[in-house]
Amino acid sequence: MLFNSYEFPIFFTIVFCLYRLLGDRYRLQNLLLLLAAAVFYGWWDLRFLYLIVLSTALDYSTGLLIGRGSMPWKQRLAVTVWLAFAAVAFLAIHWGAVDFSLRPLRLSVDWLSLWTTDRAIWLAIGFSGIVVLLAHLAYPLMLRLDDASRRRVALTLAIVANLGLLGFFKYFNFFADTFSQLWQSVFGVPPDLFTVRIILPVGISFYTFQSMAYTIDLYRKKLEPSENLLEYAAYVSFFPQLVAGPIERPAHLLSQFQRPRPQIDSQGVSDALWLIVWGLFKKMVVADNMAVLANDAFGPFDGLASQASVPSDGIRLLFALYAFALQIYGDFSGYTDIARGTAKLLGFELMLNFNLPYFAISPSDFWRRWHISLSTWLRDYLYISLGGNRFGPLLTYRNLFLTMLLGGLWHGAAWPFIFWGVYHGTLLIVYRLVGLGGEERHRSLWINILMGLVMFHLTCLGWLLFRAQNMTTVRIFLESIFFHFHGSPESWKVLGQIMFHGWFLIAFQLVQLATGTLNVMPKFHWFLRLNIWIFVIMELLRQTPQTSREFIYFAF
Amino acid sequence: MIRRRRLPILKLAFGIAYTLFAVEMYLWYIAPVPIMPRYVVETSYGVRANQPNNVYYQITPECYVRMEMNSKGIRSSREIPYKKSPGVKRIVALGDSFGIGYEVNQDEMFLSLIEQALKQAGIQCEVVNLSVSGHGNAEELIVLREEGLKYDPDLVLVCWSPNDMEDNTRSSLFKLENGELVQINSSYLPGTRINQTLASYRIYRWLCERCQLYSFVREWAGLKAKSLQLFLNRSTNKRVVEVAVNPAGPIPAPVKSASRPSLNPEEQLAVALLREIERESLAHGAQMLVLDIPACGIGNHATDVFPTDPDGRDFGLRVTRPIERFKTIPDDQPLYRKLGHAHLTPLGCRIVSEQLVQRILRERMLESRMSPGARGKRGFVHPDPQTEGLGLYARGDVFELARPSQ
């Protein structure tokens, strides 16, 4: 279900009312949130709910083994029953065989086609059944290990299984294609393997990383394990941030599921509603309109770019890059704002994911402001694990480079993301080498502005690598911008559109920067606030393109 | 104390008043909505008609159009008696907002243009435009039976627009039952009485004709209500609408093929209604022509959504399709209004009228009056275009048409 769809407000209103009716019975609220997550995610594809269940069961079990050293039979039974239920409900039953209609009210079941005939699904059920059986058999062996070995084995199991699931669903197609191309270049014929295409489950990278953070934190003894499966499942599948983050830390979010939620006051409601409306504005007014401009420029090169000629109006392509920068920012940070707003209405605080990233003055400053939950995840669980900056400059550069490369790969197994990761890794190293690696601002405003402008253009160059579907497109854009830097009527039209749809976002962020706070609305006079609300809502109603677009980060 | 207690109320009242004002200003100066009032009245035959003797204006960022209705609710500045003068040929036009010429002036409407062009070609002709915004083919059939035939037409012109199929379902006046067209409701007057009552108040007319906020809210609410009604009617009708067998002849059985999948229920109903209109017309000695108005796309990239049979033909109906001509017009000469309700521009109207006049003259539709008793026969005349005089219009040199795309 999309936040910007008609279904979501109806869904959320129902969930919110039921949630409030439950008062401070937070365990029942957890159950409600779990059911809501099933509806929210199942709206897209019911089958992949099983993956979330599997990931939850895996990390819950290994978490108990790491944190407590044992897993009583009741908890083992709960996990087994839960997995079996999910396998039947989300995989085995073909829900198309159940017909329900309101006018007239009736429910009919086509018993002959109730069970799925998809062999792949029965294979998955069989495979996970065998894994569960092996886990039960291996449990007594695990208990015999000493504490340190058991913790290490459990952590290794959790990481291998999580990365295995992620790797299979996210990277199978890439490796299959690369292998096929390699095979074809050597033998001249394509191999008869890998005819299967794997569908990417929405949000798998987000919830897998969130789950992994839990087991790693337990291993590092920063956390107590969750004893309650329901509570842990509700945490992993919390619907506002399930499909596109922020990638929460258990110490921050899981603890909120373990206690009654604080009462939200009128200021809290106002802040939450503003976050939702502002997020929708960023997505539907800014990002969706910028998408039209960016797609117009990139579209002709998305297919066979090798045949395309270099446009003579490089200024237009530069503006198109600006448009894409605004698009991806509005899209992703808009999603985060809506997620934070909806979570806030339910009494949860989600972490900040964006902090005015285009005002960054250096690459390290940028990564402290852009997709903060991923960059801090990579820092805490990858960069530091690799040694961080503790072993001299050379190894620090290597660690930075590897972290950014894997950060690029996190977005997907495709060459543009790999190049993008390499590019940002290189930027970090170069800035460090020339002594500009810090994020402290210079005393001179003009130098800060200059550094900000340079960094923004370097970021845009990164977006070119990210958005272009092939390297020829990158070459054409760079050639046109650097060697044919001319304007055209179309260029000024693009700039006009960027300013028309983006001016308010830019102005608002300048105020946020100047006041040093993101929550700037309460600081304004009520009359100014009223005008801002009117403007933003009217923009949402009038300036949204007809075609509703999915969030870009759903694909990651 | 009293003053302090009143302060929040005053603040709230001011806030509401100011919000209304600010929204109105936003809509006027930043993102204007088209102001397109619609005044309709109930009729004795159960469908909407234009309010007679009415003058109002349509204001959009692209046009300022005067809408004038005569005493019979026809968009015309003159009266048209039922009895036609000797020697005058009559075209009765049935349609919706495209037919009534929304977003173009009266003299730019394609129905006005064909009247002028036929007169120039030496045919004394009168167009009786019975179009009403919002009508589908179901209502058009009723209008023809109850009103159109009184004008003794020589030609019935159905201005078929892409949303007719949805309108037919929404009105729920007819359905196909075992392949037969059956009238299931005697009237469809959505919100007509309340519109009629409100229109008698000056303040309401002012809101309709001058207030952006009112137009915005009405349009939004109207769209939602229409979608809901369509959804409910579709869910009710989906099990009863079957393959159509029309009184005017069998509709070819739906055939699934790669190029042309089978007709959906709404297409079947539309075809059945058009064939019934044709049957009624022929029964009264008039011929029938369908104008297939293409659906507006991006730029001038219009699409044709008129249903065709498995052979790619039109179920034996005579259909004029301007779409091929539309494709030759470059995007910088728009055929549709982009900032209004996507009706035809004056250029779009000129092209449509050119196509219609060519067809009418080529097939001599106004020359070969059929005997009223020739029920079920078709008075098609298919002259050889090479030998028969195509007339001035067929050569396309009367209209100052747009330059074709390079």
mmCIF file of C-alpha atoms in Angstrom, chain A residues 266-530:
data_model
loop_
_atom_site.group_PDB
_atom_site.id
_atom_site.type_symbol
_atom_site.label_atom_id
_atom_site.label_comp_id
_atom_site.label_asym_id
_atom_site.label_seq_id
_atom_site.Cartn_x
_atom_site.Cartn_y
_atom_site.Cartn_z
ATOM 1 C CA SER A 266 -2.184 18.598 20.855
ATOM 2 C CA GLN A 267 1.263 19.931 19.938
ATOM 3 C CA GLY A 268 2.364 16.355 19.194
ATOM 4 C CA VAL A 269 -0.678 15.798 16.970
ATOM 5 C CA SER A 270 0.024 19.060 15.192
ATOM 6 C CA ASP A 271 3.693 18.113 14.668
ATOM 7 C CA ALA A 272 2.722 14.650 13.420
ATOM 8 C CA LEU A 273 0.122 15.988 10.979
ATOM 9 C CA TRP A 274 2.605 18.556 9.694
ATOM 10 C CA LEU A 275 5.191 15.817 9.109
ATOM 11 C CA ILE A 276 2.630 13.808 7.128
ATOM 12 C CA VAL A 277 1.469 16.768 5.036
ATOM 13 C CA TRP A 278 5.011 18.013 4.496
ATOM 14 C CA GLY A 279 6.109 14.519 3.465
ATOM 15 C CA LEU A 280 3.228 14.284 1.015
ATOM 16 C CA PHE A 281 4.160 17.702 -0.346
ATOM 17 C CA LYS A 282 7.761 16.617 -0.872
ATOM 18 C CA LYS A 283 6.664 13.460 -2.601
ATOM 19 C CA MET A 284 3.619 14.474 -4.615
ATOM 20 C CA VAL A 285 4.360 18.092 -5.451
ATOM 21 C CA VAL A 286 8.152 18.229 -5.585
ATOM 22 C CA ALA A 287 9.340 14.706 -6.417
ATOM 23 C CA ASP A 288 6.555 13.723 -8.804
ATOM 24 C CA ASN A 289 6.814 16.970 -10.768
ATOM 25 C CA MET A 290 10.604 16.786 -10.846
ATOM 26 C CA ALA A 291 10.294 13.203 -12.076
ATOM 27 C CA VAL A 292 8.575 14.496 -15.208
ATOM 28 C CA LEU A 293 11.504 16.853 -15.929
ATOM 29 C CA ALA A 294 14.199 14.300 -15.107
ATOM 30 C CA ASN A 295 12.507 11.571 -17.143
ATOM 31 C CA ASP A 296 12.163 13.914 -20.126
ATOM 32 C CA ALA A 297 15.937 14.429 -20.087
ATOM 33 C CA PHE A 298 17.034 10.902 -19.234
ATOM 34 C CA GLY A 299 14.277 9.109 -21.139
ATOM 35 C CA PRO A 300 15.819 9.309 -24.641
ATOM 36 C CA PHE A 301 19.015 7.687 -23.334
ATOM 37 C CA ASP A 302 17.421 5.046 -21.124
ATOM 38 C CA GLY A 303 17.226 2.537 -23.937
ATOM 39 C CA LEU A 304 19.975 2.278 -26.501
ATOM 40 C CA ALA A 305 22.046 5.297 -25.623
ATOM 41 C CA SER A 306 24.958 4.324 -27.858
ATOM 42 C CA GLN A 307 22.976 5.529 -30.872
ATOM 43 C CA ALA A 308 22.080 8.874 -29.302
ATOM 44 C CA SER A 309 23.802 12.111 -30.190
ATOM 45 C CA VAL A 310 25.096 14.591 -27.615
ATOM 46 C CA PRO A 311 22.535 17.369 -27.025
ATOM 47 C CA SER A 312 23.823 20.836 -27.764
ATOM 48 C CA ASP A 313 22.079 22.406 -24.749
ATOM 49 C CA GLY A 314 24.159 21.230 -21.813
ATOM 50 C CA ILE A 315 22.431 23.684 -19.488
ATOM 51 C CA ARG A 316 19.188 21.739 -19.917
ATOM 52 C CA LEU A 317 20.879 18.505 -18.872
ATOM 53 C CA LEU A 318 22.417 20.229 -15.848
ATOM 54 C CA PHE A 319 18.973 21.462 -14.834
ATOM 55 C CA ALA A 320 17.640 17.956 -15.367
ATOM 56 C CA LEU A 321 20.266 16.714 -12.908
ATOM 57 C CA TYR A 322 19.093 19.317 -10.402
ATOM 58 C CA ALA A 323 15.557 18.076 -11.010
ATOM 59 C CA PHE A 324 16.610 14.500 -10.308
ATOM 60 C CA ALA A 325 18.451 15.603 -7.147
ATOM 61 C CA LEU A 326 15.241 17.230 -5.929
ATOM 62 C CA GLN A 327 13.194 14.248 -7.067
ATOM 63 C CA ILE A 328 15.166 11.644 -5.161
ATOM 64 C CA TYR A 329 15.387 13.845 -2.082
ATOM 65 C CA GLY A 330 11.675 14.700 -2.107
ATOM 66 C CA ASP A 331 10.752 11.107 -2.770
ATOM 67 C CA PHE A 332 12.810 9.486 -0.053
ATOM 68 C CA SER A 333 12.728 12.149 2.632
ATOM 69 C CA GLY A 334 9.018 12.603 1.933
ATOM 70 C CA TYR A 335 8.460 8.929 2.672
ATOM 71 C CA THR A 336 10.471 9.244 5.892
ATOM 72 C CA ASP A 337 8.499 12.271 7.012
ATOM 73 C CA ILE A 338 5.192 10.485 6.430
ATOM 74 C CA ALA A 339 6.532 7.437 8.254
ATOM 75 C CA ARG A 340 7.662 9.577 11.184
ATOM 76 C CA GLY A 341 4.352 11.424 11.273
ATOM 77 C CA THR A 342 2.187 8.297 11.240
ATOM 78 C CA ALA A 343 4.425 6.636 13.843
ATOM 79 C CA LYS A 344 4.156 9.733 16.011
ATOM 80 C CA LEU A 345 0.365 9.573 15.896
ATOM 81 C CA LEU A 346 0.655 5.993 17.160
ATOM 82 C CA GLY A 347 2.931 7.153 19.983
ATOM 83 C CA PHE A 348 6.286 6.120 18.490
ATOM 84 C CA GLU A 349 9.337 8.223 17.741
ATOM 85 C CA LEU A 350 11.284 7.196 14.646
ATOM 86 C CA MET A 351 14.813 8.370 14.084
ATOM 87 C CA LEU A 352 15.701 11.278 11.842
ATOM 88 C CA ASN A 353 16.733 10.123 8.389
ATOM 89 C CA PHE A 354 17.438 13.403 6.559
ATOM 90 C CA ASN A 355 18.866 16.640 7.858
ATOM 91 C CA LEU A 356 19.038 19.160 4.996
ATOM 92 C CA PRO A 357 21.526 17.048 2.997
ATOM 93 C CA TYR A 358 21.965 19.485 0.121
ATOM 94 C CA PHE A 359 23.406 22.049 2.513
ATOM 95 C CA ALA A 360 26.322 19.737 3.271
ATOM 96 C CA ILE A 361 29.787 21.205 2.770
ATOM 97 C CA SER A 362 31.755 17.957 2.449
ATOM 98 C CA PRO A 363 31.092 14.281 1.673
ATOM 99 C CA SER A 364 31.294 13.244 5.321
ATOM 100 C CA ASP A 365 28.891 16.063 6.172
ATOM 101 C CA PHE A 366 26.605 14.831 3.406
ATOM 102 C CA TRP A 367 26.537 11.301 4.818
ATOM 103 C CA ARG A 368 25.656 12.671 8.227
ATOM 104 C CA ARG A 369 22.636 14.290 6.636
ATOM 105 C CA TRP A 370 21.508 11.859 3.901
ATOM 106 C CA HIS A 371 19.809 8.550 4.721
ATOM 107 C CA ILE A 372 21.210 8.845 8.228
ATOM 108 C CA SER A 373 19.801 5.496 9.337
ATOM 109 C CA LEU A 374 21.729 3.648 6.602
ATOM 110 C CA SER A 375 24.950 5.635 6.896
ATOM 111 C CA THR A 376 25.056 5.190 10.670
ATOM 112 C CA TRP A 377 24.203 1.495 10.234
ATOM 113 C CA LEU A 378 27.091 1.100 7.837
ATOM 114 C CA ARG A 379 29.333 3.058 10.184
ATOM 115 C CA ASP A 380 28.392 1.052 13.292
ATOM 116 C CA TYR A 381 28.182 -2.439 11.835
ATOM 117 C CA LEU A 382 30.571 -2.323 8.887
ATOM 118 C CA TYR A 383 33.073 0.522 9.076
ATOM 119 C CA ILE A 384 33.805 -0.015 12.756
ATOM 120 C CA SER A 385 33.855 -3.804 12.301
ATOM 121 C CA LEU A 386 36.429 -3.340 9.562
ATOM 122 C CA GLY A 387 38.577 -1.357 11.975
ATOM 123 C CA GLY A 388 37.314 2.164 11.347
ATOM 124 C CA ASN A 389 40.078 4.750 11.591
ATOM 125 C CA ARG A 390 42.022 2.935 14.297
ATOM 126 C CA PHE A 391 44.779 1.456 12.142
ATOM 127 C CA GLY A 392 46.305 4.372 10.305
ATOM 128 C CA PRO A 393 45.279 6.453 7.303
ATOM 129 C CA LEU A 394 45.771 3.781 4.659
ATOM 130 C CA LEU A 395 43.438 1.278 6.299
ATOM 131 C CA THR A 396 40.997 4.084 7.092
ATOM 132 C CA TYR A 397 40.805 4.902 3.374
ATOM 133 C CA ARG A 398 40.334 1.240 2.544
ATOM 134 C CA ASN A 399 37.543 0.963 5.136
ATOM 135 C CA LEU A 400 35.850 4.109 3.898
ATOM 136 C CA PHE A 401 36.016 2.878 0.335
ATOM 137 C CA LEU A 402 34.686 -0.583 1.160
ATOM 138 C CA THR A 403 31.900 0.836 3.310
ATOM 139 C CA MET A 404 30.727 3.130 0.537
ATOM 140 C CA LEU A 405 31.031 0.385 -2.054
ATOM 141 C CA LEU A 406 28.820 -1.855 0.053
ATOM 142 C CA GLY A 407 26.547 1.113 0.675
ATOM 143 C CA GLY A 408 26.146 1.374 -3.099
ATOM 144 C CA LEU A 409 25.537 -2.346 -3.372
ATOM 145 C CA TRP A 410 22.877 -2.138 -0.660
ATOM 146 C CA HIS A 411 20.755 -0.187 -3.166
ATOM 147 C CA GLY A 412 20.875 -3.097 -5.566
ATOM 148 C CA ALA A 413 23.172 -5.248 -7.588
ATOM 149 C CA ALA A 414 23.594 -3.077 -10.639
ATOM 150 C CA TRP A 415 26.592 -1.338 -12.062
ATOM 151 C CA PRO A 416 25.205 2.230 -11.589
ATOM 152 C CA PHE A 417 24.881 1.658 -7.826
ATOM 153 C CA ILE A 418 28.356 0.134 -7.657
ATOM 154 C CA PHE A 419 29.849 3.114 -9.517
ATOM 155 C CA TRP A 420 27.879 5.440 -7.275
ATOM 156 C CA GLY A 421 29.275 3.740 -4.180
ATOM 157 C CA VAL A 422 32.820 3.836 -5.566
ATOM 158 C CA TYR A 423 32.366 7.496 -6.461
ATOM 159 C CA HIS A 424 31.254 8.466 -2.951
ATOM 160 C CA GLY A 425 34.016 6.370 -1.410
ATOM 161 C CA THR A 426 36.550 8.186 -3.590
ATOM 162 C CA LEU A 427 35.057 11.574 -2.698
ATOM 163 C CA LEU A 428 35.381 10.819 1.018
ATOM 164 C CA ILE A 429 39.016 9.808 0.558
ATOM 165 C CA VAL A 430 39.912 12.805 -1.608
ATOM 166 C CA TYR A 431 38.306 15.268 0.817
ATOM 167 C CA ARG A 432 40.200 13.659 3.682
ATOM 168 C CA LEU A 433 43.443 13.772 1.729
ATOM 169 C CA VAL A 434 43.149 17.495 1.060
ATOM 170 C CA GLY A 435 42.138 18.178 4.634
ATOM 171 C CA LEU A 436 38.487 19.067 4.016
ATOM 172 C CA GLY A 437 37.041 15.882 5.456
ATOM 173 C CA GLY A 438 35.431 17.392 8.546
ATOM 174 C CA GLU A 439 31.859 18.561 8.752
ATOM 175 C CA GLU A 440 32.634 21.686 10.844
ATOM 176 C CA ARG A 441 31.545 24.818 9.127
ATOM 177 C CA HIS A 442 34.039 27.485 8.239
ATOM 178 C CA ARG A 443 33.810 30.812 9.969
ATOM 179 C CA SER A 444 33.258 32.624 6.709
ATOM 180 C CA LEU A 445 29.731 32.355 5.359
ATOM 181 C CA TRP A 446 30.932 32.827 1.790
ATOM 182 C CA ILE A 447 33.382 29.948 2.009
ATOM 183 C CA ASN A 448 30.607 27.774 3.433
ATOM 184 C CA ILE A 449 28.338 28.753 0.560
ATOM 185 C CA LEU A 450 31.072 28.013 -1.952
ATOM 186 C CA MET A 451 31.840 24.634 -0.377
ATOM 187 C CA GLY A 452 28.124 23.864 -0.219
ATOM 188 C CA LEU A 453 27.712 24.663 -3.919
ATOM 189 C CA VAL A 454 30.703 22.497 -4.844
ATOM 190 C CA MET A 455 29.384 19.634 -2.726
ATOM 191 C CA PHE A 456 25.896 19.962 -4.211
ATOM 192 C CA HIS A 457 27.303 19.670 -7.726
ATOM 193 C CA LEU A 458 29.450 16.716 -6.733
ATOM 194 C CA THR A 459 26.334 15.096 -5.281
ATOM 195 C CA CYS A 460 24.505 15.765 -8.543
ATOM 196 C CA LEU A 461 27.322 14.057 -10.394
ATOM 197 C CA GLY A 462 26.775 11.083 -8.123
ATOM 198 C CA TRP A 463 23.065 11.162 -8.962
ATOM 199 C CA LEU A 464 23.992 11.035 -12.630
ATOM 200 C CA LEU A 465 25.746 7.729 -11.995
ATOM 201 C CA PHE A 466 22.784 6.585 -9.904
ATOM 202 C CA ARG A 467 20.073 7.497 -12.416
ATOM 203 C CA ALA A 468 21.763 6.710 -15.733
ATOM 204 C CA GLN A 469 20.940 3.253 -16.992
ATOM 205 C CA ASN A 470 24.247 2.869 -18.813
ATOM 206 C CA MET A 471 27.635 4.476 -18.964
ATOM 207 C CA THR A 472 26.985 5.978 -22.397
ATOM 208 C CA THR A 473 24.327 8.161 -20.797
ATOM 209 C CA VAL A 474 26.886 9.355 -18.235
ATOM 210 C CA ARG A 475 29.330 10.181 -21.030
ATOM 211 C CA ILE A 476 26.694 12.033 -23.052
ATOM 212 C CA PHE A 477 25.568 14.102 -20.045
ATOM 213 C CA LEU A 478 29.120 15.017 -19.063
ATOM 214 C CA GLU A 479 30.129 15.839 -22.620
ATOM 215 C CA SER A 480 27.080 17.992 -23.112
ATOM 216 C CA ILE A 481 27.457 19.818 -19.771
ATOM 217 C CA PHE A 482 31.199 20.436 -20.052
ATOM 218 C CA PHE A 483 31.632 20.972 -23.797
ATOM 219 C CA HIS A 484 28.236 22.200 -24.988
ATOM 220 C CA PHE A 485 27.251 24.395 -22.092
ATOM 221 C CA HIS A 486 24.603 26.334 -23.996
ATOM 222 C CA GLY A 487 21.065 27.239 -23.161
ATOM 223 C CA SER A 488 17.911 26.713 -25.174
ATOM 224 C CA PRO A 489 14.289 27.768 -24.690
ATOM 225 C CA GLU A 490 13.696 24.279 -23.336
ATOM 226 C CA SER A 491 16.445 24.773 -20.719
ATOM 227 C CA TRP A 492 14.785 27.854 -19.261
ATOM 228 C CA LYS A 493 11.463 26.065 -19.293
ATOM 229 C CA VAL A 494 12.990 23.283 -17.192
ATOM 230 C CA LEU A 495 14.476 25.841 -14.797
ATOM 231 C CA GLY A 496 11.114 27.587 -14.586
ATOM 232 C CA GLN A 497 9.399 24.308 -13.705
ATOM 233 C CA ILE A 498 12.041 23.488 -11.082
ATOM 234 C CA MET A 499 11.549 26.884 -9.461
ATOM 235 C CA PHE A 500 7.758 26.727 -9.721
ATOM 236 C CA HIS A 501 7.503 23.362 -7.966
ATOM 237 C CA GLY A 502 10.632 23.543 -5.831
ATOM 238 C CA TRP A 503 10.827 27.113 -4.549
ATOM 239 C CA PHE A 504 8.838 26.543 -1.408
ATOM 240 C CA LEU A 505 10.864 23.494 -0.382
ATOM 241 C CA ILE A 506 14.106 25.416 -0.921
ATOM 242 C CA ALA A 507 12.853 28.500 0.944
ATOM 243 C CA PHE A 508 11.534 26.416 3.834
ATOM 244 C CA GLN A 509 14.825 24.575 4.140
ATOM 245 C CA LEU A 510 16.780 27.823 4.117
ATOM 246 C CA VAL A 511 14.682 28.916 7.078
ATOM 247 C CA GLN A 512 15.341 25.551 8.759
ATOM 248 C CA LEU A 513 19.050 26.028 8.166
ATOM 249 C CA ALA A 514 19.044 29.614 9.411
ATOM 250 C CA THR A 515 17.083 28.780 12.578
ATOM 251 C CA GLY A 516 19.098 25.620 13.186
ATOM 252 C CA THR A 517 16.041 23.443 13.732
ATOM 253 C CA LEU A 518 14.018 21.136 11.529
ATOM 254 C CA ASN A 519 10.852 21.540 13.565
ATOM 255 C CA VAL A 520 10.498 25.144 12.599
ATOM 256 C CA MET A 521 6.720 25.435 12.360
ATOM 257 C CA PRO A 522 6.021 26.030 16.089
ATOM 258 C CA LYS A 523 8.450 28.953 15.967
ATOM 259 C CA PHE A 524 6.316 30.822 13.458
ATOM 260 C CA HIS A 525 3.485 33.188 14.290
ATOM 261 C CA TRP A 526 0.134 31.409 14.035
ATOM 262 C CA PHE A 527 -0.905 33.563 11.092
ATOM 263 C CA LEU A 528 2.180 32.588 9.112
ATOM 264 C CA ARG A 529 1.602 28.933 10.056
ATOM 265 C CA LEU A 530 -1.972 29.187 8.792
#
